[in-house]
GROMACS .gro file of C-alpha atoms in nm:
model
  197
    1MET     CA    1   5.120   7.662  19.691
    2ALA     CA    2   5.303   7.810  19.373
    3THR     CA    3   5.611   7.788  19.560
    4LEU     CA    4   5.599   7.407  19.588
    5VAL     CA    5   5.472   7.358  19.240
    6GLU     CA    6   5.776   7.535  19.104
    7ARG     CA    7   5.972   7.313  19.355
    8ARG     CA    8   5.917   7.021  19.222
    9ARG     CA    9   5.928   7.124  18.840
   10PHE     CA   10   6.230   7.269  18.896
   11MET     CA   11   6.372   6.911  19.086
   12GLN     CA   12   6.204   6.731  18.755
   13ALA     CA   13   6.423   6.925  18.509
   14LEU     CA   14   6.721   6.937  18.738
   15ALA     CA   15   6.697   6.549  18.798
   16ALA     CA   16   6.634   6.552  18.397
   17ALA     CA   17   6.907   6.746  18.282
   18SER     CA   18   7.172   6.520  18.493
   19ALA     CA   19   7.025   6.155  18.348
   20VAL     CA   20   7.074   6.303  17.967
   21PRO     CA   21   7.397   6.290  17.928
   22ALA     CA   22   7.417   6.018  18.099
   23ALA     CA   23   7.200   5.825  17.772
   24ALA     CA   24   7.381   6.006  17.510
   25ALA     CA   25   7.765   5.897  17.629
   26PRO     CA   26   7.794   5.622  17.477
   27GLN     CA   27   7.626   5.742  17.186
   28ALA     CA   28   7.909   6.043  17.142
   29ALA     CA   29   8.148   5.746  17.247
   30ALA     CA   30   8.059   5.460  16.963
   31SER     CA   31   8.120   5.761  16.727
   32ASP     CA   32   8.445   5.907  16.886
   33PRO     CA   33   8.757   5.709  16.769
   34SER     CA   34   8.971   5.610  17.043
   35PRO     CA   35   9.315   5.739  17.059
   36GLU     CA   36   9.441   5.388  16.894
   37GLU     CA   37   9.293   5.440  16.606
   38ALA     CA   38   9.382   5.808  16.465
   39THR     CA   39   9.597   5.761  16.188
   40PRO     CA   40   9.985   5.944  16.319
   41VAL     CA   41   9.993   6.265  16.151
   42THR     CA   42  10.424   6.327  16.046
   43THR     CA   43  10.502   6.612  15.996
   44VAL     CA   44  10.881   6.724  15.757
   45LEU     CA   45  11.078   7.084  15.880
   46HIS     CA   46  11.192   7.264  15.681
   47ASP     CA   47  11.488   7.279  15.753
   48LEU     CA   48  11.565   6.966  15.668
   49GLY     CA   49  11.476   6.974  15.290
   50GLY     CA   50  11.698   6.933  15.035
   51PRO     CA   51  12.012   7.163  14.959
   52THR     CA   52  11.918   7.479  14.814
   53THR     CA   53  12.017   7.658  14.513
   54PRO     CA   54  12.142   8.002  14.566
   55SER     CA   55  11.804   8.253  14.413
   56TYR     CA   56  11.958   8.610  14.466
   57PHE     CA   57  12.277   8.580  14.539
   58SER     CA   58  12.615   8.462  14.276
   59GLU     CA   59  12.817   8.177  14.426
   60ARG     CA   60  13.057   8.321  14.501
   61ASP     CA   61  12.843   8.705  14.696
   62LEU     CA   62  12.678   8.306  14.839
   63ALA     CA   63  13.038   8.174  14.936
   64THR     CA   64  13.127   8.584  15.059
   65LEU     CA   65  12.843   8.526  15.273
   66THR     CA   66  12.916   8.208  15.392
   67ARG     CA   67  13.194   8.286  15.575
   68LEU     CA   68  13.063   8.617  15.674
   69SER     CA   69  12.838   8.435  15.831
   70ASP     CA   70  13.088   8.172  16.024
   71LEU     CA   71  13.261   8.433  16.141
   72LEU     CA   72  13.035   8.719  16.290
   73MET     CA   73  12.810   8.415  16.469
   74PRO     CA   74  13.033   8.064  16.509
   75PRO     CA   75  12.879   7.756  16.712
   76MET     CA   76  12.999   7.781  17.035
   77ASP     CA   77  12.931   7.674  17.445
   78GLY     CA   78  12.725   7.386  17.288
   79LYS     CA   79  12.521   7.644  17.115
   80PRO     CA   80  12.440   7.630  16.716
   81GLY     CA   81  12.654   7.867  16.517
   82ALA     CA   82  12.491   8.064  16.134
   83LEU     CA   83  12.606   7.777  15.966
   84ASP     CA   84  12.432   7.474  16.149
   85ALA     CA   85  12.080   7.685  16.136
   86GLU     CA   86  12.149   7.771  15.732
   87VAL     CA   87  12.143   8.187  15.857
   88PRO     CA   88  12.380   8.260  15.466
   89GLN     CA   89  12.020   7.983  15.306
   90PHE     CA   90  11.814   8.190  15.474
   91LEU     CA   91  11.896   8.535  15.353
   92ASP     CA   92  11.956   8.423  15.024
   93PHE     CA   93  11.567   8.394  15.039
   94TYR     CA   94  11.549   8.654  15.285
   95VAL     CA   95  11.746   8.964  15.087
   96ALA     CA   96  11.596   8.853  14.784
   97GLN     CA   97  11.226   8.940  14.932
   98SER     CA   98  11.393   9.381  15.112
   99PRO     CA   99  11.344   9.655  14.932
  100GLN     CA  100  11.637   9.748  14.657
  101GLU     CA  101  11.759   9.962  14.905
  102ARG     CA  102  11.884   9.697  15.203
  103ARG     CA  103  12.019   9.462  14.844
  104ASP     CA  104  12.224   9.736  14.725
  105VAL     CA  105  12.347   9.765  15.062
  106TYR     CA  106  12.429   9.353  14.975
  107ARG     CA  107  12.558   9.387  14.671
  108ALA     CA  108  12.775   9.685  14.744
  109GLY     CA  109  12.891   9.544  15.135
  110LEU     CA  110  12.976   9.152  14.980
  111GLU     CA  111  13.141   9.289  14.629
  112THR     CA  112  13.336   9.535  14.864
  113LEU     CA  113  13.429   9.249  15.042
  114HIS     CA  114  13.556   9.028  14.785
  115ASN     CA  115  13.745   9.292  14.605
  116ARG     CA  116  13.971   9.413  14.919
  117ALA     CA  117  14.035   9.037  15.003
  118LEU     CA  118  14.194   8.953  14.722
  119THR     CA  119  14.392   9.358  14.666
  120GLN     CA  120  14.476   9.232  15.067
  121PHE     CA  121  14.545   8.863  14.991
  122GLY     CA  122  14.543   8.765  14.629
  123LYS     CA  123  14.257   8.545  14.698
  124THR     CA  124  13.871   8.514  14.686
  125PHE     CA  125  13.720   8.605  15.161
  126ALA     CA  126  13.604   8.269  15.153
  127LYS     CA  127  13.949   8.121  15.082
  128LEU     CA  128  14.031   8.353  15.368
  129SER     CA  129  14.151   8.258  15.700
  130ASP     CA  130  14.011   8.302  16.088
  131SER     CA  131  14.297   8.602  16.120
  132GLU     CA  132  14.353   8.761  15.775
  133ALA     CA  133  13.926   8.759  15.779
  134ASP     CA  134  13.980   9.025  16.076
  135LYS     CA  135  14.135   9.217  15.946
  136LEU     CA  136  13.884   9.324  15.692
  137ILE     CA  137  13.635   9.288  15.937
  138ALA     CA  138  13.682   9.435  16.266
  139PRO     CA  139  13.826   9.817  16.123
  140PRO     CA  140  13.449   9.823  15.991
  141LEU     CA  141  13.315   9.634  16.267
  142ALA     CA  142  13.520   9.911  16.512
  143VAL     CA  143  13.337  10.215  16.353
  144PRO     CA  144  13.048  10.346  16.626
  145TRP     CA  145  12.747  10.344  16.620
  146THR     CA  146  12.523  10.639  16.446
  147LEU     CA  147  12.115  10.690  16.428
  148SER     CA  148  12.223  10.727  16.032
  149ALA     CA  149  12.385  10.432  15.839
  150PRO     CA  150  12.841  10.411  15.786
  151ALA     CA  151  12.899  10.580  15.484
  152ASP     CA  152  13.106  10.320  15.390
  153PRO     CA  153  12.946  10.100  15.217
  154LEU     CA  154  13.150   9.822  15.380
  155ALA     CA  155  13.097   9.952  15.720
  156ALA     CA  156  12.693   9.968  15.650
  157PHE     CA  157  12.656   9.643  15.429
  158LEU     CA  158  12.870   9.511  15.785
  159ARG     CA  159  12.668   9.636  16.050
  160GLU     CA  160  12.292   9.550  15.861
  161ALA     CA  161  12.494   9.166  15.798
  162LYS     CA  162  12.541   9.071  16.130
  163LYS     CA  163  12.262   9.258  16.308
  164ASP     CA  164  12.083   9.008  16.019
  165VAL     CA  165  12.226   8.747  16.117
  166MET     CA  166  12.275   8.660  16.457
  167ASN     CA  167  11.846   8.794  16.453
  168ALA     CA  168  11.843   8.492  16.200
  169THR     CA  169  12.051   8.240  16.392
  170LYS     CA  170  11.851   8.333  16.729
  171ASN     CA  171  11.533   8.241  16.542
  172ALA     CA  172  11.670   7.894  16.400
  173TYR     CA  173  11.454   7.601  16.493
  174VAL     CA  174  11.736   7.398  16.611
  175TYR     CA  175  11.871   7.706  16.741
  176VAL     CA  176  11.571   7.739  16.933
  177THR     CA  177  11.575   7.400  17.048
  178THR     CA  178  11.871   7.364  17.148
  179GLN     CA  179  11.833   7.685  17.329
  180GLY     CA  180  11.537   7.505  17.503
  181ARG     CA  181  11.735   7.220  17.708
  182THR     CA  182  11.992   7.403  17.790
  183ARG     CA  183  11.721   7.555  18.003
  184SER     CA  184  11.581   7.343  18.122
  185ARG     CA  185  11.931   7.198  18.240
  186GLN     CA  186  11.969   7.475  18.398
  187ARG     CA  187  11.582   7.491  18.518
  188SER     CA  188  11.562   7.187  18.641
  189SER     CA  189  11.878   7.242  18.804
  190SER     CA  190  11.848   7.506  19.026
  191LEU     CA  191  11.475   7.380  19.186
  192TYR     CA  192  11.713   7.093  19.338
  193TRP     CA  193  11.618   7.012  19.710
  194TYR     CA  194  11.913   6.962  19.924
  195THR     CA  195  11.821   6.697  20.242
  196ILE     CA  196  11.817   6.918  20.574
  197GLU     CA  197  12.078   6.783  20.879
   0.00000   0.00000   0.00000
């Protein structure tokens, strides 16, 4: 007999539980705004902000870094380069926040590039042609990689700058969004179904 009473109470509780959400649904729907009533949120990308002024590097150093960034990571195969990703402006901020050792490497490297360009070609590094700039940066970049930094300050700088320019470019919004479009096109083209004949 006790089981029959327990079964009745269970069935009553089950019926009541299913009726409660149905009764509460009109009240919840009345209080929630519909998707048409929601106000749109506007977003502003940092990449689309105004032009920046150098905060750490001098104008000359930033011009040298800009030219070097363009040489190390130019746009290719439809992918944006370092200048498209505004890497020199980012590195200006990044190096300013870095430890003193990194700042010293950048200062010495940019100064060495500038001085060698003036000595060899009689103009600043920022104004060198691709072939002239290659004569300055190719030999230090050809030094085999070791765990310790190269003794030559220019080689040590170029090693760090190359890594930083590549990482900053590949992690920039403009590069990532371009990569996403390229990958989705590749993915969709590889999933094409051919008809069976």
